[in-house]
GROMACS .gro file of C-alpha atoms in nm:
model
  398
    1UNK     CA    1   0.176   0.184  -0.405
    2UNK     CA    2   0.041   0.070  -0.028
    3UNK     CA    3   0.054  -0.156   0.205
    4UNK     CA    4   0.040  -0.376   0.454
    5UNK     CA    5  -0.028  -0.747   0.411
    6UNK     CA    6  -0.347  -0.889   0.347
    7UNK     CA    7  -0.574  -1.004   0.094
    8UNK     CA    8  -0.927  -0.911  -0.003
    9UNK     CA    9  -0.894  -0.437  -0.068
   10UNK     CA   10  -0.656  -0.479   0.226
   11UNK     CA   11  -0.477  -0.156   0.077
   12UNK     CA   12  -0.799   0.028   0.016
   13UNK     CA   13  -0.886  -0.028   0.389
   14UNK     CA   14  -0.563   0.078   0.503
   15UNK     CA   15  -0.614   0.396   0.317
   16UNK     CA   16  -0.909   0.433   0.435
   17UNK     CA   17  -0.814   0.373   0.753
   18UNK     CA   18  -0.545   0.620   0.774
   19UNK     CA   19  -0.754   0.905   0.656
   20UNK     CA   20  -1.047   0.877   0.881
   21UNK     CA   21  -0.844   0.774   1.236
   22UNK     CA   22  -0.997   0.520   1.215
   23UNK     CA   23  -0.878   0.203   1.481
   24UNK     CA   24  -0.925   0.001   1.282
   25UNK     CA   25  -0.591  -0.258   1.313
   26UNK     CA   26  -0.516  -0.233   0.986
   27UNK     CA   27  -0.457   0.121   0.964
   28UNK     CA   28  -0.292   0.042   1.247
   29UNK     CA   29  -0.039  -0.172   1.009
   30UNK     CA   30  -0.018   0.058   0.794
   31UNK     CA   31   0.034   0.360   1.033
   32UNK     CA   32   0.356   0.181   1.160
   33UNK     CA   33   0.474   0.036   0.828
   34UNK     CA   34   0.507   0.366   0.754
   35UNK     CA   35   0.733   0.565   0.969
   36UNK     CA   36   1.018   0.646   0.940
   37UNK     CA   37   1.268   0.396   1.070
   38UNK     CA   38   1.590   0.342   0.998
   39UNK     CA   39   1.632   0.064   0.744
   40UNK     CA   40   1.292  -0.024   0.716
   41UNK     CA   41   1.233  -0.221   0.383
   42UNK     CA   42   0.833  -0.058   0.251
   43UNK     CA   43   0.926  -0.174  -0.074
   44UNK     CA   44   1.096  -0.384  -0.313
   45UNK     CA   45   1.047  -0.274  -0.756
   46UNK     CA   46   1.147  -0.635  -0.884
   47UNK     CA   47   1.237  -0.593  -1.347
   48UNK     CA   48   1.123  -0.963  -1.367
   49UNK     CA   49   1.312  -0.925  -1.743
   50UNK     CA   50   1.389  -0.642  -1.945
   51UNK     CA   51   1.216  -0.805  -2.218
   52UNK     CA   52   0.926  -0.605  -2.333
   53UNK     CA   53   0.709  -0.551  -2.667
   54UNK     CA   54   0.689  -0.125  -2.656
   55UNK     CA   55   0.984   0.082  -2.664
   56UNK     CA   56   0.879   0.432  -2.438
   57UNK     CA   57   1.070   0.666  -2.504
   58UNK     CA   58   1.195   0.728  -2.139
   59UNK     CA   59   1.249   0.352  -2.085
   60UNK     CA   60   1.456   0.306  -1.806
   61UNK     CA   61   1.688   0.066  -2.016
   62UNK     CA   62   1.800   0.145  -2.335
   63UNK     CA   63   1.861  -0.219  -2.505
   64UNK     CA   64   1.538  -0.341  -2.567
   65UNK     CA   65   1.401  -0.653  -2.676
   66UNK     CA   66   1.111  -0.843  -2.777
   67UNK     CA   67   1.197  -1.198  -2.628
   68UNK     CA   68   1.285  -1.277  -2.285
   69UNK     CA   69   1.660  -1.192  -2.094
   70UNK     CA   70   1.921  -1.486  -2.097
   71UNK     CA   71   2.010  -1.282  -1.795
   72UNK     CA   72   1.684  -1.321  -1.653
   73UNK     CA   73   1.669  -1.462  -1.256
   74UNK     CA   74   1.561  -1.808  -1.321
   75UNK     CA   75   1.240  -1.963  -1.141
   76UNK     CA   76   1.421  -2.142  -0.872
   77UNK     CA   77   1.661  -1.814  -0.870
   78UNK     CA   78   1.316  -1.573  -0.863
   79UNK     CA   79   1.156  -1.777  -0.525
   80UNK     CA   80   1.532  -1.776  -0.277
   81UNK     CA   81   1.473  -1.394  -0.384
   82UNK     CA   82   1.158  -1.426  -0.246
   83UNK     CA   83   1.222  -1.565  -0.015
   84UNK     CA   84   1.511  -1.382   0.102
   85UNK     CA   85   1.280  -1.040   0.023
   86UNK     CA   86   1.054  -1.145   0.278
   87UNK     CA   87   1.318  -1.281   0.524
   88UNK     CA   88   1.501  -0.817   0.535
   89UNK     CA   89   1.080  -0.776   0.566
   90UNK     CA   90   0.687  -0.841   0.508
   91UNK     CA   91   0.752  -0.568   0.229
   92UNK     CA   92   0.564  -0.442  -0.076
   93UNK     CA   93   0.682  -0.641  -0.419
   94UNK     CA   94   0.648  -0.455  -0.729
   95UNK     CA   95   0.662  -0.661  -0.988
   96UNK     CA   96   0.764  -0.489  -1.297
   97UNK     CA   97   0.936  -0.476  -1.579
   98UNK     CA   98   0.981  -0.472  -1.916
   99UNK     CA   99   0.663  -0.562  -1.935
  100UNK     CA  100   0.619  -0.829  -1.660
  101UNK     CA  101   0.311  -1.032  -1.868
  102UNK     CA  102   0.575  -1.150  -2.166
  103UNK     CA  103   0.714  -1.347  -1.849
  104UNK     CA  104   0.542  -1.752  -1.859
  105UNK     CA  105   0.617  -1.821  -1.478
  106UNK     CA  106   0.490  -1.459  -1.344
  107UNK     CA  107   0.157  -1.661  -1.216
  108UNK     CA  108   0.322  -1.865  -1.058
  109UNK     CA  109   0.628  -1.611  -0.921
  110UNK     CA  110   0.324  -1.366  -0.822
  111UNK     CA  111   0.127  -1.671  -0.575
  112UNK     CA  112   0.455  -1.800  -0.422
  113UNK     CA  113   0.537  -1.472  -0.307
  114UNK     CA  114   0.178  -1.381  -0.168
  115UNK     CA  115   0.202  -1.676  -0.057
  116UNK     CA  116   0.524  -1.623   0.146
  117UNK     CA  117   0.303  -1.348   0.343
  118UNK     CA  118   0.439  -1.006   0.024
  119UNK     CA  119   0.177  -0.770  -0.017
  120UNK     CA  120   0.230  -0.839  -0.416
  121UNK     CA  121   0.175  -0.550  -0.707
  122UNK     CA  122   0.211  -0.573  -1.089
  123UNK     CA  123   0.323  -0.304  -1.324
  124UNK     CA  124   0.275  -0.287  -1.598
  125UNK     CA  125   0.219  -0.094  -1.969
  126UNK     CA  126  -0.142  -0.341  -2.006
  127UNK     CA  127  -0.186  -0.378  -2.347
  128UNK     CA  128  -0.115  -0.744  -2.284
  129UNK     CA  129  -0.443  -0.820  -1.998
  130UNK     CA  130  -0.713  -1.023  -2.130
  131UNK     CA  131  -1.021  -1.122  -1.970
  132UNK     CA  132  -0.782  -1.438  -1.941
  133UNK     CA  133  -0.444  -1.306  -1.793
  134UNK     CA  134  -0.718  -1.016  -1.536
  135UNK     CA  135  -0.789  -1.359  -1.468
  136UNK     CA  136  -0.507  -1.497  -1.367
  137UNK     CA  137  -0.380  -1.149  -1.209
  138UNK     CA  138  -0.672  -1.218  -0.971
  139UNK     CA  139  -0.593  -1.607  -0.944
  140UNK     CA  140  -0.226  -1.509  -0.833
  141UNK     CA  141  -0.330  -1.285  -0.533
  142UNK     CA  142  -0.177  -0.951  -0.678
  143UNK     CA  143  -0.376  -0.689  -0.451
  144UNK     CA  144  -0.294  -0.415  -0.677
  145UNK     CA  145  -0.200  -0.372  -1.083
  146UNK     CA  146  -0.082  -0.029  -1.159
  147UNK     CA  147  -0.085   0.108  -1.541
  148UNK     CA  148   0.136   0.364  -1.729
  149UNK     CA  149  -0.080   0.651  -1.916
  150UNK     CA  150   0.184   0.919  -2.036
  151UNK     CA  151  -0.065   1.093  -2.232
  152UNK     CA  152  -0.428   1.234  -2.201
  153UNK     CA  153  -0.458   1.137  -2.491
  154UNK     CA  154  -0.373   0.796  -2.762
  155UNK     CA  155  -0.207   1.069  -2.952
  156UNK     CA  156  -0.021   1.176  -2.772
  157UNK     CA  157   0.024   0.805  -2.508
  158UNK     CA  158   0.134   0.679  -2.845
  159UNK     CA  159   0.399   0.933  -2.938
  160UNK     CA  160   0.573   0.783  -2.654
  161UNK     CA  161   0.523   0.462  -2.635
  162UNK     CA  162   0.607   0.429  -2.968
  163UNK     CA  163   0.320   0.204  -2.977
  164UNK     CA  164  -0.045   0.300  -3.228
  165UNK     CA  165  -0.316   0.195  -3.036
  166UNK     CA  166  -0.134   0.148  -2.716
  167UNK     CA  167  -0.428   0.400  -2.526
  168UNK     CA  168  -0.658   0.229  -2.561
  169UNK     CA  169  -0.497  -0.076  -2.541
  170UNK     CA  170  -0.391   0.056  -2.183
  171UNK     CA  171  -0.764   0.136  -2.124
  172UNK     CA  172  -0.921  -0.184  -2.202
  173UNK     CA  173  -0.619  -0.405  -1.980
  174UNK     CA  174  -0.764  -0.147  -1.688
  175UNK     CA  175  -1.138  -0.220  -1.718
  176UNK     CA  176  -1.051  -0.664  -1.795
  177UNK     CA  177  -0.820  -0.590  -1.414
  178UNK     CA  178  -1.144  -0.461  -1.233
  179UNK     CA  179  -1.380  -0.648  -1.380
  180UNK     CA  180  -1.218  -0.866  -1.153
  181UNK     CA  181  -1.239  -0.689  -0.815
  182UNK     CA  182  -0.835  -0.615  -0.839
  183UNK     CA  183  -0.693  -0.258  -0.761
  184UNK     CA  184  -0.651  -0.103  -1.048
  185UNK     CA  185  -0.353   0.269  -1.033
  186UNK     CA  186  -0.253   0.463  -1.313
  187UNK     CA  187   0.047   0.592  -1.283
  188UNK     CA  188   0.117   0.846  -1.566
  189UNK     CA  189   0.510   0.982  -1.681
  190UNK     CA  190   0.524   1.363  -1.654
  191UNK     CA  191   0.768   1.569  -1.873
  192UNK     CA  192   0.755   1.883  -2.182
  193UNK     CA  193   0.527   1.626  -2.365
  194UNK     CA  194   0.209   1.614  -2.149
  195UNK     CA  195   0.239   1.943  -1.904
  196UNK     CA  196  -0.060   2.085  -2.099
  197UNK     CA  197  -0.256   1.754  -2.048
  198UNK     CA  198  -0.185   1.759  -1.609
  199UNK     CA  199  -0.620   1.832  -1.595
  200UNK     CA  200  -0.717   1.503  -1.912
  201UNK     CA  201  -0.477   1.209  -1.748
  202UNK     CA  202  -0.593   1.321  -1.386
  203UNK     CA  203  -0.967   1.275  -1.482
  204UNK     CA  204  -0.888   0.956  -1.719
  205UNK     CA  205  -0.776   0.804  -1.389
  206UNK     CA  206  -1.091   0.955  -1.185
  207UNK     CA  207  -1.302   0.855  -1.484
  208UNK     CA  208  -1.153   0.478  -1.520
  209UNK     CA  209  -1.260   0.449  -1.136
  210UNK     CA  210  -0.844   0.395  -1.062
  211UNK     CA  211  -0.750   0.368  -0.703
  212UNK     CA  212  -0.467   0.643  -0.749
  213UNK     CA  213  -0.313   0.806  -0.957
  214UNK     CA  214   0.069   0.826  -0.927
  215UNK     CA  215   0.273   1.056  -1.150
  216UNK     CA  216   0.678   1.055  -1.174
  217UNK     CA  217   0.894   1.353  -1.277
  218UNK     CA  218   1.096   1.242  -1.582
  219UNK     CA  219   1.435   1.155  -1.491
  220UNK     CA  220   1.789   1.094  -1.683
  221UNK     CA  221   1.823   0.785  -1.652
  222UNK     CA  222   1.863   0.479  -1.940
  223UNK     CA  223   1.661   0.693  -2.262
  224UNK     CA  224   1.603   0.883  -2.066
  225UNK     CA  225   1.938   1.037  -2.057
  226UNK     CA  226   1.879   1.089  -2.469
  227UNK     CA  227   1.592   1.285  -2.486
  228UNK     CA  228   1.598   1.453  -2.161
  229UNK     CA  229   1.702   1.870  -2.282
  230UNK     CA  230   1.433   1.844  -2.511
  231UNK     CA  231   1.212   1.671  -2.268
  232UNK     CA  232   1.280   1.793  -1.885
  233UNK     CA  233   1.070   2.057  -1.694
  234UNK     CA  234   1.210   2.337  -1.596
  235UNK     CA  235   1.221   2.412  -1.257
  236UNK     CA  236   0.971   2.659  -1.215
  237UNK     CA  237   0.739   2.469  -1.452
  238UNK     CA  238   0.836   2.118  -1.215
  239UNK     CA  239   0.677   2.436  -0.917
  240UNK     CA  240   0.389   2.489  -1.082
  241UNK     CA  241   0.267   2.114  -1.171
  242UNK     CA  242   0.322   2.071  -0.835
  243UNK     CA  243   0.116   2.284  -0.648
  244UNK     CA  244  -0.202   2.200  -0.924
  245UNK     CA  245  -0.099   1.837  -0.752
  246UNK     CA  246  -0.212   1.949  -0.479
  247UNK     CA  247  -0.444   2.154  -0.547
  248UNK     CA  248  -0.610   1.789  -0.695
  249UNK     CA  249  -0.528   1.637  -0.383
  250UNK     CA  250  -0.666   1.816  -0.156
  251UNK     CA  251  -1.032   1.663  -0.412
  252UNK     CA  252  -1.057   1.341  -0.194
  253UNK     CA  253  -1.201   1.243  -0.533
  254UNK     CA  254  -0.853   0.981  -0.600
  255UNK     CA  255  -0.569   0.831  -0.385
  256UNK     CA  256  -0.260   1.101  -0.512
  257UNK     CA  257   0.100   1.054  -0.470
  258UNK     CA  258   0.436   1.269  -0.623
  259UNK     CA  259   0.729   1.047  -0.676
  260UNK     CA  260   1.060   1.114  -0.747
  261UNK     CA  261   0.913   1.510  -0.693
  262UNK     CA  262   1.037   1.513  -0.301
  263UNK     CA  263   0.986   1.873  -0.362
  264UNK     CA  264   0.650   1.778  -0.338
  265UNK     CA  265   0.644   1.620   0.072
  266UNK     CA  266   0.770   2.077   0.108
  267UNK     CA  267   0.533   2.235  -0.098
  268UNK     CA  268   0.231   2.029   0.034
  269UNK     CA  269   0.402   2.132   0.392
  270UNK     CA  270   0.396   2.580   0.319
  271UNK     CA  271   0.045   2.515   0.112
  272UNK     CA  272  -0.071   2.309   0.432
  273UNK     CA  273   0.097   2.622   0.720
  274UNK     CA  274  -0.131   2.895   0.436
  275UNK     CA  275  -0.381   2.736   0.468
  276UNK     CA  276  -0.391   2.616   0.945
  277UNK     CA  277  -0.390   2.225   0.836
  278UNK     CA  278  -0.159   2.026   1.043
  279UNK     CA  279  -0.020   1.789   0.837
  280UNK     CA  280  -0.214   1.464   0.960
  281UNK     CA  281  -0.295   1.167   0.825
  282UNK     CA  282  -0.609   1.249   0.855
  283UNK     CA  283  -0.579   1.539   0.607
  284UNK     CA  284  -0.367   1.394   0.408
  285UNK     CA  285  -0.332   1.077   0.413
  286UNK     CA  286  -0.103   0.866   0.347
  287UNK     CA  287   0.130   1.105   0.219
  288UNK     CA  288   0.169   1.286   0.549
  289UNK     CA  289   0.364   0.946   0.699
  290UNK     CA  290   0.598   0.926   0.363
  291UNK     CA  291   0.878   1.139   0.249
  292UNK     CA  292   1.041   1.278  -0.085
  293UNK     CA  293   1.353   1.074  -0.207
  294UNK     CA  294   1.290   0.767  -0.056
  295UNK     CA  295   1.594   0.586  -0.301
  296UNK     CA  296   1.756   0.307  -0.068
  297UNK     CA  297   1.627   0.370   0.248
  298UNK     CA  298   1.282   0.173   0.251
  299UNK     CA  299   1.271   0.096  -0.062
  300UNK     CA  300   1.523   0.000  -0.333
  301UNK     CA  301   1.508  -0.181  -0.728
  302UNK     CA  302   1.637  -0.525  -0.854
  303UNK     CA  303   1.685  -0.579  -1.163
  304UNK     CA  304   1.646  -0.902  -1.438
  305UNK     CA  305   1.954  -0.946  -1.329
  306UNK     CA  306   1.999  -0.970  -0.927
  307UNK     CA  307   2.146  -0.606  -0.960
  308UNK     CA  308   1.987  -0.367  -0.667
  309UNK     CA  309   2.011   0.003  -0.690
  310UNK     CA  310   1.892   0.247  -0.465
  311UNK     CA  311   1.566   0.288  -0.690
  312UNK     CA  312   1.501   0.253  -1.052
  313UNK     CA  313   1.637   0.580  -1.170
  314UNK     CA  314   1.996   0.577  -0.965
  315UNK     CA  315   2.162   0.341  -1.177
  316UNK     CA  316   2.499   0.274  -0.867
  317UNK     CA  317   2.521  -0.080  -0.854
  318UNK     CA  318   2.478  -0.172  -0.429
  319UNK     CA  319   2.562  -0.553  -0.468
  320UNK     CA  320   2.469  -0.853  -0.695
  321UNK     CA  321   2.196  -1.069  -0.548
  322UNK     CA  322   2.355  -1.403  -0.729
  323UNK     CA  323   2.653  -1.355  -0.507
  324UNK     CA  324   2.560  -1.119  -0.168
  325UNK     CA  325   2.264  -1.195   0.108
  326UNK     CA  326   1.954  -0.962  -0.023
  327UNK     CA  327   1.949  -0.933   0.372
  328UNK     CA  328   2.331  -0.827   0.370
  329UNK     CA  329   2.261  -0.616   0.084
  330UNK     CA  330   2.023  -0.402   0.135
  331UNK     CA  331   2.112  -0.356   0.588
  332UNK     CA  332   2.519  -0.308   0.522
  333UNK     CA  333   2.572  -0.184   0.125
  334UNK     CA  334   2.759   0.071   0.143
  335UNK     CA  335   2.518   0.360   0.014
  336UNK     CA  336   2.271   0.222   0.204
  337UNK     CA  337   2.392   0.324   0.513
  338UNK     CA  338   2.484   0.657   0.345
  339UNK     CA  339   2.174   0.781   0.224
  340UNK     CA  340   1.997   0.648   0.562
  341UNK     CA  341   2.180   1.028   0.673
  342UNK     CA  342   1.988   1.321   0.597
  343UNK     CA  343   2.322   1.533   0.741
  344UNK     CA  344   2.484   1.390   0.471
  345UNK     CA  345   2.371   1.589   0.253
  346UNK     CA  346   2.564   1.870   0.088
  347UNK     CA  347   2.453   2.178  -0.099
  348UNK     CA  348   2.186   2.368  -0.057
  349UNK     CA  349   2.027   2.050   0.072
  350UNK     CA  350   2.199   1.983   0.300
  351UNK     CA  351   2.144   2.330   0.459
  352UNK     CA  352   1.753   2.244   0.430
  353UNK     CA  353   1.497   2.281   0.662
  354UNK     CA  354   1.269   2.053   0.505
  355UNK     CA  355   1.573   1.833   0.396
  356UNK     CA  356   1.390   1.538   0.640
  357UNK     CA  357   1.098   1.530   0.473
  358UNK     CA  358   1.175   1.642   0.078
  359UNK     CA  359   1.594   1.516   0.105
  360UNK     CA  360   1.579   1.659  -0.311
  361UNK     CA  361   1.642   1.347  -0.626
  362UNK     CA  362   1.970   1.139  -0.505
  363UNK     CA  363   1.918   1.023  -0.802
  364UNK     CA  364   1.869   1.408  -1.049
  365UNK     CA  365   2.213   1.475  -0.822
  366UNK     CA  366   2.371   1.164  -0.924
  367UNK     CA  367   2.326   1.220  -1.303
  368UNK     CA  368   2.397   1.574  -1.288
  369UNK     CA  369   2.695   1.604  -1.109
  370UNK     CA  370   2.912   1.211  -1.285
  371UNK     CA  371   2.833   1.060  -0.920
  372UNK     CA  372   2.806   1.257  -0.626
  373UNK     CA  373   2.421   1.163  -0.478
  374UNK     CA  374   2.441   1.354  -0.126
  375UNK     CA  375   2.499   1.726  -0.371
  376UNK     CA  376   2.224   1.915  -0.354
  377UNK     CA  377   1.907   1.868  -0.570
  378UNK     CA  378   1.956   2.073  -0.944
  379UNK     CA  379   1.621   2.082  -0.987
  380UNK     CA  380   1.447   2.301  -0.740
  381UNK     CA  381   1.369   2.621  -0.677
  382UNK     CA  382   1.344   2.641  -0.255
  383UNK     CA  383   1.617   2.874  -0.127
  384UNK     CA  384   1.713   2.770   0.258
  385UNK     CA  385   1.660   3.067   0.479
  386UNK     CA  386   2.048   3.172   0.519
  387UNK     CA  387   2.146   3.005   0.192
  388UNK     CA  388   2.251   3.264  -0.019
  389UNK     CA  389   2.425   3.466   0.231
  390UNK     CA  390   2.660   3.126   0.363
  391UNK     CA  391   2.703   3.009  -0.002
  392UNK     CA  392   2.839   3.380  -0.134
  393UNK     CA  393   3.070   3.354   0.214
  394UNK     CA  394   3.189   3.002   0.121
  395UNK     CA  395   3.247   3.095  -0.274
  396UNK     CA  396   3.369   3.435  -0.135
  397UNK     CA  397   3.661   3.212   0.116
  398UNK     CA  398   4.027   3.165   0.047
   0.00000   0.00000   0.00000
């Protein structure tokens, strides 16, 4: 997703303004928004409900429900949360799930968030988006909708989503949203099941006329833990996929973003250096104005029960909005404070010359070490200068 606040294509205007280096005030606002300031809240992902109509094999939820959860924040609790998010920053609020469209008050909440000054986006599996729902999406002030397509064809996507016909329904949903003039984005989880379909996934997003393609590298959390061994890419395949994505980003056909793939921001700079290019917004869009892992630094995730996590794949509770004010959690939460200082990173990440733009995936570090979220990223083949010698000396020390 992009920023900043405003209706009528503001997200799109900001992106192109930065790309072209224009003096547009919207572009200037986007630039300020993307600057790396301590504890600047840019993006909040809110799991409005854990209920969903699908049972995807990678879901962060182990307890899948086809109905609303009793522990979901009420409408009034939700509006208070929205107020506190707005008091913390003029950020993007992504209404996610589960499947947010099964929540009866979702459009009321979207309208409320837009009216208080947040940029509102919706993350959906797309299968429930009829023309009538698409109209409500538009009327509620939602500026962009991301729809997940986790395969290059229906068979691959449907197997991943565990619902025959879900691919075709998602595509229809995208077209219904576009018919209302709302921007669409394709999200795709990349793992062993679809790594051979990268070109098809990219072509689908372009041919559908979507504004952006965001790829997500599988992180072992929730159901993802159960498929980690069978679905996670090895480090070399991971690197190869991100280099492919870099090449596609240069085509300029669609906005591209690598998510849960912080290595991309190291690869982008390595490739730019080889090509004699500066990493600027004009050459690389918003990718030049951000970095890899943003968990707890400029983004966070709020569960349907009010738990606040560094990101949706990082199951370390920093606080709960039912007990503590969101602004206090965001500004003073212990894990958030530690994550905002790259000097706290250890191992290879701590010694890396790209740590300020990559930082490694803190969620993967957390999972593979059993809780040390400041440890080195386990899925990285890059060796910082002198790292092998330093590691050998540490191992030899008494």
